[in-house]
JSON list of C-alpha atoms in Angstrom, two decimals:
[
{"chain": "Q", "resi": 167, "resn": "MET", "atom": "CA", "xyz": [-39.41, 42.25, 11.52]},
{"chain": "Q", "resi": 168, "resn": "SER", "atom": "CA", "xyz": [-41.70, 44.58, 13.46]},
{"chain": "Q", "resi": 169, "resn": "THR", "atom": "CA", "xyz": [-44.46, 41.93, 13.57]},
{"chain": "Q", "resi": 170, "resn": "GLY", "atom": "CA", "xyz": [-42.05, 39.33, 14.86]},
{"chain": "Q", "resi": 171, "resn": "TYR", "atom": "CA", "xyz": [-42.27, 37.17, 11.73]},
{"chain": "Q", "resi": 172, "resn": "LEU", "atom": "CA", "xyz": [-39.29, 36.06, 9.70]},
{"chain": "Q", "resi": 173, "resn": "ARG", "atom": "CA", "xyz": [-38.38, 36.09, 6.04]},
{"chain": "Q", "resi": 174, "resn": "VAL", "atom": "CA", "xyz": [-36.44, 32.89, 5.50]},
{"chain": "Q", "resi": 175, "resn": "LEU", "atom": "CA", "xyz": [-34.24, 31.42, 2.77]},
{"chain": "Q", "resi": 176, "resn": "ALA", "atom": "CA", "xyz": [-33.47, 27.68, 2.79]},
{"chain": "Q", "resi": 177, "resn": "VAL", "atom": "CA", "xyz": [-30.50, 26.50, 0.70]},
{"chain": "Q", "resi": 178, "resn": "ASP", "atom": "CA", "xyz": [-29.63, 22.86, -0.03]},
{"chain": "Q", "resi": 179, "resn": "ASP", "atom": "CA", "xyz": [-28.47, 21.15, -3.22]},
{"chain": "Q", "resi": 180, "resn": "GLU", "atom": "CA", "xyz": [-30.28, 17.90, -2.38]},
{"chain": "Q", "resi": 181, "resn": "PRO", "atom": "CA", "xyz": [-34.01, 18.20, -3.28]},
{"chain": "Q", "resi": 182, "resn": "PRO", "atom": "CA", "xyz": [-35.30, 15.74, -0.64]},
{"chain": "Q", "resi": 183, "resn": "ALA", "atom": "CA", "xyz": [-33.36, 17.50, 2.12]},
{"chain": "Q", "resi": 184, "resn": "LEU", "atom": "CA", "xyz": [-34.51, 20.91, 0.88]},
{"chain": "Q", "resi": 185, "resn": "ASP", "atom": "CA", "xyz": [-38.13, 19.75, 0.70]},
{"chain": "Q", "resi": 186, "resn": "GLU", "atom": "CA", "xyz": [-37.98, 18.41, 4.28]},
{"chain": "Q", "resi": 187, "resn": "LEU", "atom": "CA", "xyz": [-36.38, 21.61, 5.57]},
{"chain": "Q", "resi": 188, "resn": "ALA", "atom": "CA", "xyz": [-38.93, 23.76, 3.75]},
{"chain": "Q", "resi": 189, "resn": "TYR", "atom": "CA", "xyz": [-41.81, 21.65, 5.08]},
{"chain": "Q", "resi": 190, "resn": "HIS", "atom": "CA", "xyz": [-40.78, 22.19, 8.69]},
{"chain": "Q", "resi": 191, "resn": "LEU", "atom": "CA", "xyz": [-40.09, 25.89, 8.20]},
{"chain": "Q", "resi": 192, "resn": "ARG", "atom": "CA", "xyz": [-43.45, 26.54, 6.52]},
{"chain": "Q", "resi": 193, "resn": "ALA", "atom": "CA", "xyz": [-45.19, 24.85, 9.42]},
{"chain": "Q", "resi": 194, "resn": "ASP", "atom": "CA", "xyz": [-43.71, 27.30, 11.93]},
{"chain": "Q", "resi": 195, "resn": "PRO", "atom": "CA", "xyz": [-45.92, 30.38, 12.54]},
{"chain": "Q", "resi": 196, "resn": "ARG", "atom": "CA", "xyz": [-42.89, 32.64, 12.90]},
{"chain": "Q", "resi": 197, "resn": "VAL", "atom": "CA", "xyz": [-42.03, 32.16, 9.22]},
{"chain": "Q", "resi": 198, "resn": "ALA", "atom": "CA", "xyz": [-43.91, 34.75, 7.18]},
{"chain": "Q", "resi": 199, "resn": "ARG", "atom": "CA", "xyz": [-42.23, 34.08, 3.84]},
{"chain": "Q", "resi": 200, "resn": "LEU", "atom": "CA", "xyz": [-40.01, 31.24, 2.68]},
{"chain": "Q", "resi": 201, "resn": "HIS", "atom": "CA", "xyz": [-37.69, 31.14, -0.33]},
{"chain": "Q", "resi": 202, "resn": "THR", "atom": "CA", "xyz": [-35.75, 28.06, -1.38]},
{"chain": "Q", "resi": 203, "resn": "ALA", "atom": "CA", "xyz": [-32.59, 27.67, -3.45]},
{"chain": "Q", "resi": 204, "resn": "GLY", "atom": "CA", "xyz": [-30.71, 24.65, -4.75]},
{"chain": "Q", "resi": 205, "resn": "ASP", "atom": "CA", "xyz": [-27.25, 26.24, -4.77]},
{"chain": "Q", "resi": 206, "resn": "ALA", "atom": "CA", "xyz": [-25.33, 29.39, -3.84]},
{"chain": "Q", "resi": 207, "resn": "THR", "atom": "CA", "xyz": [-25.91, 31.08, -7.19]},
{"chain": "Q", "resi": 208, "resn": "GLU", "atom": "CA", "xyz": [-29.67, 30.74, -6.88]},
{"chain": "Q", "resi": 209, "resn": "ALA", "atom": "CA", "xyz": [-29.48, 31.87, -3.25]},
{"chain": "Q", "resi": 210, "resn": "LEU", "atom": "CA", "xyz": [-27.63, 35.05, -4.21]},
{"chain": "Q", "resi": 211, "resn": "ARG", "atom": "CA", "xyz": [-30.26, 35.73, -6.87]},
{"chain": "Q", "resi": 212, "resn": "VAL", "atom": "CA", "xyz": [-32.98, 35.51, -4.21]},
{"chain": "Q", "resi": 213, "resn": "LEU", "atom": "CA", "xyz": [-31.01, 37.76, -1.86]},
{"chain": "Q", "resi": 214, "resn": "ARG", "atom": "CA", "xyz": [-30.53, 40.31, -4.62]},
{"chain": "Q", "resi": 215, "resn": "ASP", "atom": "CA", "xyz": [-34.26, 40.59, -5.21]},
{"chain": "Q", "resi": 216, "resn": "ASP", "atom": "CA", "xyz": [-35.72, 40.12, -1.69]},
{"chain": "Q", "resi": 217, "resn": "ASP", "atom": "CA", "xyz": [-34.90, 41.02, 1.91]},
{"chain": "Q", "resi": 218, "resn": "VAL", "atom": "CA", "xyz": [-34.21, 37.96, 4.05]},
{"chain": "Q", "resi": 219, "resn": "ASP", "atom": "CA", "xyz": [-33.84, 37.78, 7.82]},
{"chain": "Q", "resi": 220, "resn": "VAL", "atom": "CA", "xyz": [-32.25, 34.34, 8.12]},
{"chain": "Q", "resi": 221, "resn": "VAL", "atom": "CA", "xyz": [-30.64, 31.80, 5.80]},
{"chain": "Q", "resi": 222, "resn": "PHE", "atom": "CA", "xyz": [-30.81, 28.09, 6.66]},
{"chain": "Q", "resi": 223, "resn": "LEU", "atom": "CA", "xyz": [-27.76, 26.88, 4.81]},
{"chain": "Q", "resi": 224, "resn": "ASP", "atom": "CA", "xyz": [-26.32, 23.48, 3.91]},
{"chain": "Q", "resi": 225, "resn": "ILE", "atom": "CA", "xyz": [-22.51, 23.39, 4.09]},
{"chain": "Q", "resi": 226, "resn": "ARG", "atom": "CA", "xyz": [-21.44, 20.83, 1.51]},
{"chain": "Q", "resi": 227, "resn": "MET", "atom": "CA", "xyz": [-22.69, 21.95, -1.89]},
{"chain": "Q", "resi": 228, "resn": "PRO", "atom": "CA", "xyz": [-21.09, 21.92, -5.35]},
{"chain": "Q", "resi": 229, "resn": "GLY", "atom": "CA", "xyz": [-19.58, 25.17, -6.56]},
{"chain": "Q", "resi": 230, "resn": "LEU", "atom": "CA", "xyz": [-19.69, 27.81, -3.84]},
{"chain": "Q", "resi": 231, "resn": "ASP", "atom": "CA", "xyz": [-20.23, 25.83, -0.62]},
{"chain": "Q", "resi": 232, "resn": "GLY", "atom": "CA", "xyz": [-22.14, 26.96, 2.45]},
{"chain": "Q", "resi": 233, "resn": "MET", "atom": "CA", "xyz": [-19.13, 28.35, 4.30]},
{"chain": "Q", "resi": 234, "resn": "GLU", "atom": "CA", "xyz": [-18.05, 30.38, 1.29]},
{"chain": "Q", "resi": 235, "resn": "LEU", "atom": "CA", "xyz": [-21.57, 31.70, 0.79]},
{"chain": "Q", "resi": 236, "resn": "ALA", "atom": "CA", "xyz": [-21.74, 32.67, 4.47]},
{"chain": "Q", "resi": 237, "resn": "ARG", "atom": "CA", "xyz": [-18.55, 34.71, 4.07]},
{"chain": "Q", "resi": 238, "resn": "VAL", "atom": "CA", "xyz": [-20.17, 36.54, 1.16]},
{"chain": "Q", "resi": 239, "resn": "LEU", "atom": "CA", "xyz": [-23.29, 37.23, 3.24]},
{"chain": "Q", "resi": 240, "resn": "ARG", "atom": "CA", "xyz": [-21.23, 38.70, 6.06]},
{"chain": "Q", "resi": 241, "resn": "ARG", "atom": "CA", "xyz": [-20.19, 41.50, 3.72]},
{"chain": "Q", "resi": 242, "resn": "PHE", "atom": "CA", "xyz": [-23.78, 42.59, 3.13]},
{"chain": "Q", "resi": 243, "resn": "ALA", "atom": "CA", "xyz": [-24.74, 45.97, 4.56]},
{"chain": "Q", "resi": 244, "resn": "ARG", "atom": "CA", "xyz": [-27.48, 44.17, 6.54]},
{"chain": "Q", "resi": 245, "resn": "PRO", "atom": "CA", "xyz": [-26.36, 40.53, 6.66]},
{"chain": "Q", "resi": 246, "resn": "PRO", "atom": "CA", "xyz": [-29.01, 37.91, 7.41]},
{"chain": "Q", "resi": 247, "resn": "ALA", "atom": "CA", "xyz": [-28.61, 35.54, 10.33]},
{"chain": "Q", "resi": 248, "resn": "ILE", "atom": "CA", "xyz": [-27.03, 32.21, 9.37]},
{"chain": "Q", "resi": 249, "resn": "VAL", "atom": "CA", "xyz": [-28.15, 28.79, 10.56]},
{"chain": "Q", "resi": 250, "resn": "PHE", "atom": "CA", "xyz": [-26.05, 25.96, 9.17]},
{"chain": "Q", "resi": 251, "resn": "VAL", "atom": "CA", "xyz": [-27.92, 22.70, 8.52]},
{"chain": "Q", "resi": 252, "resn": "THR", "atom": "CA", "xyz": [-25.58, 19.81, 7.84]},
{"chain": "Q", "resi": 253, "resn": "ALA", "atom": "CA", "xyz": [-25.05, 16.08, 8.25]},
{"chain": "Q", "resi": 254, "resn": "TYR", "atom": "CA", "xyz": [-21.48, 16.69, 9.44]},
{"chain": "Q", "resi": 255, "resn": "ASP", "atom": "CA", "xyz": [-19.95, 18.15, 12.59]},
{"chain": "Q", "resi": 256, "resn": "ASP", "atom": "CA", "xyz": [-16.55, 19.13, 11.18]},
{"chain": "Q", "resi": 257, "resn": "GLY", "atom": "CA", "xyz": [-17.68, 22.65, 10.29]},
{"chain": "Q", "resi": 258, "resn": "ALA", "atom": "CA", "xyz": [-18.67, 23.70, 13.79]},
{"chain": "Q", "resi": 259, "resn": "VAL", "atom": "CA", "xyz": [-15.60, 25.82, 14.53]},
{"chain": "Q", "resi": 260, "resn": "ASP", "atom": "CA", "xyz": [-15.69, 27.57, 11.16]},
{"chain": "Q", "resi": 261, "resn": "ALA", "atom": "CA", "xyz": [-19.39, 28.22, 11.76]},
{"chain": "Q", "resi": 262, "resn": "PHE", "atom": "CA", "xyz": [-18.62, 29.86, 15.07]},
{"chain": "Q", "resi": 263, "resn": "ASP", "atom": "CA", "xyz": [-15.89, 31.97, 13.43]},
{"chain": "Q", "resi": 264, "resn": "LEU", "atom": "CA", "xyz": [-18.48, 33.21, 10.92]},
{"chain": "Q", "resi": 265, "resn": "GLY", "atom": "CA", "xyz": [-20.87, 34.24, 13.68]},
{"chain": "Q", "resi": 266, "resn": "ALA", "atom": "CA", "xyz": [-23.53, 31.62, 12.91]},
{"chain": "Q", "resi": 267, "resn": "THR", "atom": "CA", "xyz": [-26.65, 31.84, 15.06]},
{"chain": "Q", "resi": 268, "resn": "ASP", "atom": "CA", "xyz": [-27.04, 28.08, 15.17]},
{"chain": "Q", "resi": 269, "resn": "TYR", "atom": "CA", "xyz": [-25.69, 24.78, 13.81]},
{"chain": "Q", "resi": 270, "resn": "VAL", "atom": "CA", "xyz": [-28.31, 22.06, 13.20]},
{"chain": "Q", "resi": 271, "resn": "ARG", "atom": "CA", "xyz": [-27.49, 18.46, 12.42]},
{"chain": "Q", "resi": 272, "resn": "LYS", "atom": "CA", "xyz": [-29.40, 16.44, 9.82]},
{"chain": "Q", "resi": 273, "resn": "PRO", "atom": "CA", "xyz": [-31.84, 14.79, 9.80]},
{"chain": "Q", "resi": 274, "resn": "VAL", "atom": "CA", "xyz": [-33.69, 17.92, 10.87]},
{"chain": "Q", "resi": 275, "resn": "ARG", "atom": "CA", "xyz": [-36.43, 17.74, 13.48]},
{"chain": "Q", "resi": 276, "resn": "ALA", "atom": "CA", "xyz": [-39.28, 20.22, 13.81]},
{"chain": "Q", "resi": 277, "resn": "GLU", "atom": "CA", "xyz": [-38.52, 20.97, 17.46]},
{"chain": "Q", "resi": 278, "resn": "ARG", "atom": "CA", "xyz": [-34.84, 21.58, 16.68]},
{"chain": "Q", "resi": 279, "resn": "LEU", "atom": "CA", "xyz": [-35.71, 24.03, 13.90]},
{"chain": "Q", "resi": 280, "resn": "ALA", "atom": "CA", "xyz": [-38.17, 25.72, 16.25]},
{"chain": "Q", "resi": 281, "resn": "GLU", "atom": "CA", "xyz": [-35.29, 26.27, 18.70]},
{"chain": "Q", "resi": 282, "resn": "SER", "atom": "CA", "xyz": [-33.20, 27.80, 15.90]},
{"chain": "Q", "resi": 283, "resn": "LEU", "atom": "CA", "xyz": [-36.00, 30.17, 15.00]},
{"chain": "Q", "resi": 284, "resn": "ARG", "atom": "CA", "xyz": [-36.30, 31.20, 18.65]},
{"chain": "Q", "resi": 285, "resn": "ARG", "atom": "CA", "xyz": [-32.60, 32.02, 18.67]},
{"chain": "Q", "resi": 286, "resn": "VAL", "atom": "CA", "xyz": [-32.90, 34.01, 15.47]},
{"chain": "Q", "resi": 287, "resn": "MET", "atom": "CA", "xyz": [-35.86, 35.96, 16.82]},
{"chain": "Q", "resi": 288, "resn": "GLY", "atom": "CA", "xyz": [-34.05, 36.67, 20.05]},
{"chain": "Q", "resi": 289, "resn": "SER", "atom": "CA", "xyz": [-30.95, 37.93, 18.30]},
{"chain": "Q", "resi": 290, "resn": "ARG", "atom": "CA", "xyz": [-32.64, 40.04, 15.60]},
{"chain": "Q", "resi": 291, "resn": "VAL", "atom": "CA", "xyz": [-36.09, 41.28, 16.61]},
{"chain": "Q", "resi": 292, "resn": "VAL", "atom": "CA", "xyz": [-34.76, 43.80, 19.13]},
{"chain": "Q", "resi": 293, "resn": "PRO", "atom": "CA", "xyz": [-31.97, 45.93, 17.64]},
{"chain": "Q", "resi": 294, "resn": "ALA", "atom": "CA", "xyz": [-28.81, 45.34, 19.60]},
{"chain": "Q", "resi": 295, "resn": "HIS", "atom": "CA", "xyz": [-27.04, 48.19, 21.35]},
{"chain": "Q", "resi": 296, "resn": "PRO", "atom": "CA", "xyz": [-23.58, 48.86, 19.83]},
{"chain": "Q", "resi": 297, "resn": "ALA", "atom": "CA", "xyz": [-21.95, 47.91, 23.12]},
{"chain": "Q", "resi": 298, "resn": "ALA", "atom": "CA", "xyz": [-23.77, 44.56, 23.06]},
{"chain": "Q", "resi": 299, "resn": "LEU", "atom": "CA", "xyz": [-22.63, 43.93, 19.51]},
{"chain": "Q", "resi": 300, "resn": "ALA", "atom": "CA", "xyz": [-19.05, 44.71, 20.53]},
{"chain": "Q", "resi": 301, "resn": "ARG", "atom": "CA", "xyz": [-19.28, 42.24, 23.41]},
{"chain": "Q", "resi": 302, "resn": "ALA", "atom": "CA", "xyz": [-20.65, 39.57, 21.07]},
{"chain": "Q", "resi": 303, "resn": "GLU", "atom": "CA", "xyz": [-17.71, 40.05, 18.72]},
{"chain": "Q", "resi": 304, "resn": "GLU", "atom": "CA", "xyz": [-15.27, 39.84, 21.64]},
{"chain": "Q", "resi": 305, "resn": "ASP", "atom": "CA", "xyz": [-16.92, 36.71, 23.03]},
{"chain": "Q", "resi": 306, "resn": "PRO", "atom": "CA", "xyz": [-17.99, 34.56, 20.06]},
{"chain": "Q", "resi": 307, "resn": "THR", "atom": "CA", "xyz": [-19.77, 31.24, 20.49]},
{"chain": "Q", "resi": 308, "resn": "ILE", "atom": "CA", "xyz": [-18.92, 27.75, 19.34]},
{"chain": "Q", "resi": 309, "resn": "PRO", "atom": "CA", "xyz": [-21.53, 25.03, 18.61]},
{"chain": "Q", "resi": 310, "resn": "VAL", "atom": "CA", "xyz": [-21.29, 22.00, 20.93]},
{"chain": "Q", "resi": 311, "resn": "GLU", "atom": "CA", "xyz": [-23.48, 18.93, 21.30]},
{"chain": "Q", "resi": 312, "resn": "LEU", "atom": "CA", "xyz": [-25.31, 18.47, 24.60]},
{"chain": "Q", "resi": 313, "resn": "ALA", "atom": "CA", "xyz": [-27.76, 15.60, 25.06]},
{"chain": "Q", "resi": 314, "resn": "GLY", "atom": "CA", "xyz": [-28.58, 15.54, 21.35]},
{"chain": "Q", "resi": 315, "resn": "THR", "atom": "CA", "xyz": [-29.01, 19.30, 21.12]},
{"chain": "Q", "resi": 316, "resn": "THR", "atom": "CA", "xyz": [-26.57, 21.79, 19.62]},
{"chain": "Q", "resi": 317, "resn": "ARG", "atom": "CA", "xyz": [-25.79, 24.50, 22.14]},
{"chain": "Q", "resi": 318, "resn": "MET", "atom": "CA", "xyz": [-23.90, 27.72, 21.41]},
{"chain": "Q", "resi": 319, "resn": "LEU", "atom": "CA", "xyz": [-21.13, 27.87, 24.03]},
{"chain": "Q", "resi": 320, "resn": "PRO", "atom": "CA", "xyz": [-19.50, 31.27, 24.69]},
{"chain": "Q", "resi": 321, "resn": "ARG", "atom": "CA", "xyz": [-15.72, 31.14, 24.38]},
{"chain": "Q", "resi": 322, "resn": "SER", "atom": "CA", "xyz": [-15.47, 32.96, 27.73]},
{"chain": "Q", "resi": 323, "resn": "ALA", "atom": "CA", "xyz": [-16.96, 29.86, 29.40]},
{"chain": "Q", "resi": 324, "resn": "VAL", "atom": "CA", "xyz": [-13.99, 27.71, 28.34]},
{"chain": "Q", "resi": 325, "resn": "ARG", "atom": "CA", "xyz": [-11.41, 27.31, 31.13]},
{"chain": "Q", "resi": 326, "resn": "TRP", "atom": "CA", "xyz": [-8.95, 25.01, 29.40]},
{"chain": "Q", "resi": 327, "resn": "VAL", "atom": "CA", "xyz": [-8.78, 22.73, 26.37]},
{"chain": "Q", "resi": 328, "resn": "GLU", "atom": "CA", "xyz": [-7.48, 19.19, 26.08]},
{"chain": "Q", "resi": 329, "resn": "ALA", "atom": "CA", "xyz": [-6.37, 17.48, 22.87]},
{"chain": "Q", "resi": 330, "resn": "GLN", "atom": "CA", "xyz": [-8.08, 14.19, 22.05]},
{"chain": "Q", "resi": 331, "resn": "GLY", "atom": "CA", "xyz": [-6.75, 13.00, 18.71]},
{"chain": "Q", "resi": 332, "resn": "ASP", "atom": "CA", "xyz": [-8.22, 15.13, 15.93]},
{"chain": "Q", "resi": 333, "resn": "TYR", "atom": "CA", "xyz": [-10.71, 16.54, 18.44]},
{"chain": "Q", "resi": 334, "resn": "ALA", "atom": "CA", "xyz": [-10.49, 18.96, 21.35]},
{"chain": "Q", "resi": 335, "resn": "ARG", "atom": "CA", "xyz": [-12.33, 18.78, 24.66]},
{"chain": "Q", "resi": 336, "resn": "LEU", "atom": "CA", "xyz": [-13.47, 22.16, 25.95]},
{"chain": "Q", "resi": 337, "resn": "HIS", "atom": "CA", "xyz": [-13.55, 22.23, 29.74]},
{"chain": "Q", "resi": 338, "resn": "THR", "atom": "CA", "xyz": [-15.96, 24.64, 31.41]},
{"chain": "Q", "resi": 339, "resn": "ALA", "atom": "CA", "xyz": [-16.89, 25.24, 35.05]},
{"chain": "Q", "resi": 340, "resn": "ASP", "atom": "CA", "xyz": [-19.77, 22.76, 34.81]},
{"chain": "Q", "resi": 341, "resn": "GLY", "atom": "CA", "xyz": [-18.57, 20.09, 32.38]},
{"chain": "Q", "resi": 342, "resn": "SER", "atom": "CA", "xyz": [-16.81, 19.48, 29.09]},
{"chain": "Q", "resi": 343, "resn": "HIS", "atom": "CA", "xyz": [-17.66, 19.32, 25.40]},
{"chain": "Q", "resi": 344, "resn": "LEU", "atom": "CA", "xyz": [-15.92, 17.50, 22.54]},
{"chain": "Q", "resi": 345, "resn": "VAL", "atom": "CA", "xyz": [-15.57, 19.43, 19.26]},
{"chain": "Q", "resi": 346, "resn": "ARG", "atom": "CA", "xyz": [-14.05, 18.35, 15.99]},
{"chain": "Q", "resi": 347, "resn": "VAL", "atom": "CA", "xyz": [-11.11, 20.73, 15.76]},
{"chain": "Q", "resi": 348, "resn": "SER", "atom": "CA", "xyz": [-7.43, 20.31, 16.55]},
{"chain": "Q", "resi": 349, "resn": "LEU", "atom": "CA", "xyz": [-5.77, 21.90, 19.57]},
{"chain": "Q", "resi": 350, "resn": "ALA", "atom": "CA", "xyz": [-3.30, 23.61, 17.23]},
{"chain": "Q", "resi": 351, "resn": "THR", "atom": "CA", "xyz": [-6.12, 25.29, 15.33]},
{"chain": "Q", "resi": 352, "resn": "LEU", "atom": "CA", "xyz": [-7.75, 26.56, 18.52]},
{"chain": "Q", "resi": 353, "resn": "GLY", "atom": "CA", "xyz": [-4.38, 27.73, 19.80]},
{"chain": "Q", "resi": 354, "resn": "GLU", "atom": "CA", "xyz": [-3.93, 29.91, 16.73]},
{"chain": "Q", "resi": 355, "resn": "ARG", "atom": "CA", "xyz": [-7.49, 31.25, 16.69]},
{"chain": "Q", "resi": 356, "resn": "TRP", "atom": "CA", "xyz": [-7.77, 31.91, 20.43]},
{"chain": "Q", "resi": 357, "resn": "ALA", "atom": "CA", "xyz": [-4.33, 33.35, 21.13]},
{"chain": "Q", "resi": 358, "resn": "ASP", "atom": "CA", "xyz": [-5.65, 36.91, 21.06]},
{"chain": "Q", "resi": 359, "resn": "ALA", "atom": "CA", "xyz": [-8.31, 35.93, 23.62]},
{"chain": "Q", "resi": 360, "resn": "GLY", "atom": "CA", "xyz": [-5.68, 34.95, 26.21]},
{"chain": "Q", "resi": 361, "resn": "PHE", "atom": "CA", "xyz": [-5.38, 31.21, 25.59]},
{"chain": "Q", "resi": 362, "resn": "VAL", "atom": "CA", "xyz": [-1.81, 29.89, 25.86]},
{"chain": "Q", "resi": 363, "resn": "ARG", "atom": "CA", "xyz": [-0.28, 26.56, 24.93]},
{"chain": "Q", "resi": 364, "resn": "ILE", "atom": "CA", "xyz": [1.32, 24.89, 27.97]},
{"chain": "Q", "resi": 365, "resn": "HIS", "atom": "CA", "xyz": [1.77, 21.40, 26.58]},
{"chain": "Q", "resi": 366, "resn": "ARG", "atom": "CA", "xyz": [1.21, 19.54, 23.34]},
{"chain": "Q", "resi": 367, "resn": "SER", "atom": "CA", "xyz": [-2.08, 18.35, 24.83]},
{"chain": "Q", "resi": 368, "resn": "TYR", "atom": "CA", "xyz": [-3.28, 21.44, 26.72]},
{"chain": "Q", "resi": 369, "resn": "LEU", "atom": "CA", "xyz": [-4.39, 24.98, 26.04]},
{"chain": "Q", "resi": 370, "resn": "VAL", "atom": "CA", "xyz": [-5.26, 27.21, 29.02]},
{"chain": "Q", "resi": 371, "resn": "GLN", "atom": "CA", "xyz": [-6.89, 30.59, 29.59]},
{"chain": "Q", "resi": 372, "resn": "LEU", "atom": "CA", "xyz": [-3.95, 32.55, 31.05]},
{"chain": "Q", "resi": 373, "resn": "ARG", "atom": "CA", "xyz": [-6.00, 34.70, 33.43]},
{"chain": "Q", "resi": 374, "resn": "LEU", "atom": "CA", "xyz": [-7.46, 31.59, 35.09]},
{"chain": "Q", "resi": 375, "resn": "ILE", "atom": "CA", "xyz": [-4.11, 30.11, 36.13]},
{"chain": "Q", "resi": 376, "resn": "ALA", "atom": "CA", "xyz": [-4.12, 30.16, 39.93]},
{"chain": "Q", "resi": 377, "resn": "GLU", "atom": "CA", "xyz": [-0.65, 28.63, 40.40]},
{"chain": "Q", "resi": 378, "resn": "LEU", "atom": "CA", "xyz": [2.47, 27.62, 38.54]},
{"chain": "Q", "resi": 379, "resn": "ARG", "atom": "CA", "xyz": [4.02, 24.93, 40.71]},
{"chain": "Q", "resi": 380, "resn": "LEU", "atom": "CA", "xyz": [7.24, 22.93, 40.52]},
{"chain": "Q", "resi": 381, "resn": "VAL", "atom": "CA", "xyz": [6.76, 19.22, 41.16]},
{"chain": "Q", "resi": 382, "resn": "ASN", "atom": "CA", "xyz": [9.12, 16.26, 40.82]},
{"chain": "Q", "resi": 383, "resn": "SER", "atom": "CA", "xyz": [8.43, 15.72, 37.15]},
{"chain": "Q", "resi": 384, "resn": "GLY", "atom": "CA", "xyz": [8.41, 19.42, 36.19]},
{"chain": "Q", "resi": 385, "resn": "TYR", "atom": "CA", "xyz": [5.94, 22.28, 36.34]},
{"chain": "Q", "resi": 386, "resn": "VAL", "atom": "CA", "xyz": [2.17, 22.16, 36.55]},
{"chain": "Q", "resi": 387, "resn": "VAL", "atom": "CA", "xyz": [-0.44, 24.90, 36.47]},
{"chain": "Q", "resi": 388, "resn": "VAL", "atom": "CA", "xyz": [-3.58, 24.88, 38.60]},
{"chain": "Q", "resi": 389, "resn": "VAL", "atom": "CA", "xyz": [-6.88, 25.86, 36.97]},
{"chain": "Q", "resi": 390, "resn": "ASP", "atom": "CA", "xyz": [-10.12, 25.31, 38.89]},
{"chain": "Q", "resi": 391, "resn": "ALA", "atom": "CA", "xyz": [-8.24, 23.05, 41.35]},
{"chain": "Q", "resi": 392, "resn": "THR", "atom": "CA", "xyz": [-7.09, 20.86, 38.44]},
{"chain": "Q", "resi": 393, "resn": "GLU", "atom": "CA", "xyz": [-3.37, 20.33, 37.87]},
{"chain": "Q", "resi": 394, "resn": "LEU", "atom": "CA", "xyz": [-2.28, 20.42, 34.23]},
{"chain": "Q", "resi": 395, "resn": "PRO", "atom": "CA", "xyz": [1.27, 19.59, 33.10]},
{"chain": "Q", "resi": 396, "resn": "VAL", "atom": "CA", "xyz": [3.52, 22.21, 31.56]},
{"chain": "Q", "resi": 397, "resn": "SER", "atom": "CA", "xyz": [6.03, 20.86, 29.06]},
{"chain": "Q", "resi": 398, "resn": "ARG", "atom": "CA", "xyz": [9.66, 21.97, 29.31]},
{"chain": "Q", "resi": 399, "resn": "ARG", "atom": "CA", "xyz": [9.53, 23.73, 25.95]},
{"chain": "Q", "resi": 400, "resn": "HIS", "atom": "CA", "xyz": [6.59, 25.91, 27.04]},
{"chain": "Q", "resi": 401, "resn": "THR", "atom": "CA", "xyz": [7.77, 26.71, 30.59]},
{"chain": "Q", "resi": 402, "resn": "ARG", "atom": "CA", "xyz": [9.87, 29.81, 29.88]},
{"chain": "Q", "resi": 403, "resn": "GLU", "atom": "CA", "xyz": [7.26, 31.38, 27.60]},
{"chain": "Q", "resi": 404, "resn": "LEU", "atom": "CA", "xyz": [4.51, 30.70, 30.12]},
{"chain": "Q", "resi": 405, "resn": "LYS", "atom": "CA", "xyz": [6.51, 32.28, 32.96]},
{"chain": "Q", "resi": 406, "resn": "ASP", "atom": "CA", "xyz": [7.12, 35.37, 30.83]},
{"chain": "Q", "resi": 407, "resn": "LYS", "atom": "CA", "xyz": [3.43, 35.69, 30.00]},
{"chain": "Q", "resi": 408, "resn": "LEU", "atom": "CA", "xyz": [2.40, 35.31, 33.63]},
{"chain": "Q", "resi": 409, "resn": "VAL", "atom": "CA", "xyz": [4.85, 38.00, 34.69]},
{"chain": "Q", "resi": 410, "resn": "ARG", "atom": "CA", "xyz": [3.66, 40.39, 31.98]},
{"chain": "Q", "resi": 411, "resn": "ALA", "atom": "CA", "xyz": [0.03, 39.75, 32.90]},
{"chain": "Q", "resi": 412, "resn": "ALA", "atom": "CA", "xyz": [0.77, 40.43, 36.59]},
{"chain": "Q", "resi": 413, "resn": "LYS", "atom": "CA", "xyz": [2.53, 43.71, 35.75]},
{"chain": "Q", "resi": 414, "resn": "GLN", "atom": "CA", "xyz": [-0.47, 44.86, 33.69]},
{"chain": "Q", "resi": 415, "resn": "ASP", "atom": "CA", "xyz": [-2.83, 44.04, 36.57]},
{"chain": "Q", "resi": 416, "resn": "TRP", "atom": "CA", "xyz": [-0.80, 46.23, 38.94]},
{"chain": "Q", "resi": 417, "resn": "ARG", "atom": "CA", "xyz": [-0.65, 49.30, 36.68]}
]
């Protein structure tokens, strides 16, 4: 890594897709060496014999799939960066949970892979300070689509979340992003980060609640000047959490 070039492994069980991915990666000057594998078993064989900086990994494969392989790679003493390359968007949240550097949708484009390689270089060429690594673990990212490009959105940027069928809309200070994950799933995964359920359709970052207000139809909370309804079943728990949070702030 001292020269700035990358040792890359591309994994896909479909030969045409693997050939296309390999073609684009070989054409990038930052790729010093490229290995390819048609399944997880072959990929692990490569990783046993050679050092690899980043794995471009298909998700849906027979046998051990991409997500399962990524979990194995995380246990390596020096785990490679992971870039998921997939035709589907339903793995985005799991990818973020696994600390993926990027999430690229098929069909792959040369400029999109170039952006992924830039992200890998930026995250791995300069050794991270332990404090920076700790902050990254505390504030993971989630892949979102923005104007045809996958962007890694920090969880700390999310102000509140709105259910939209099987999807969730992440609201930030400058817009919103739709991701394919249920509100219930995010509620479970983000509870330790301060997100609280206030309604069957809303999840809110507790520290960003400016007001809890009684209106004719019940309670609402105010986040970024937006009123969000609080269901009767969540009112008591929300009040308790707000009181506990206020007491901690005054200690």
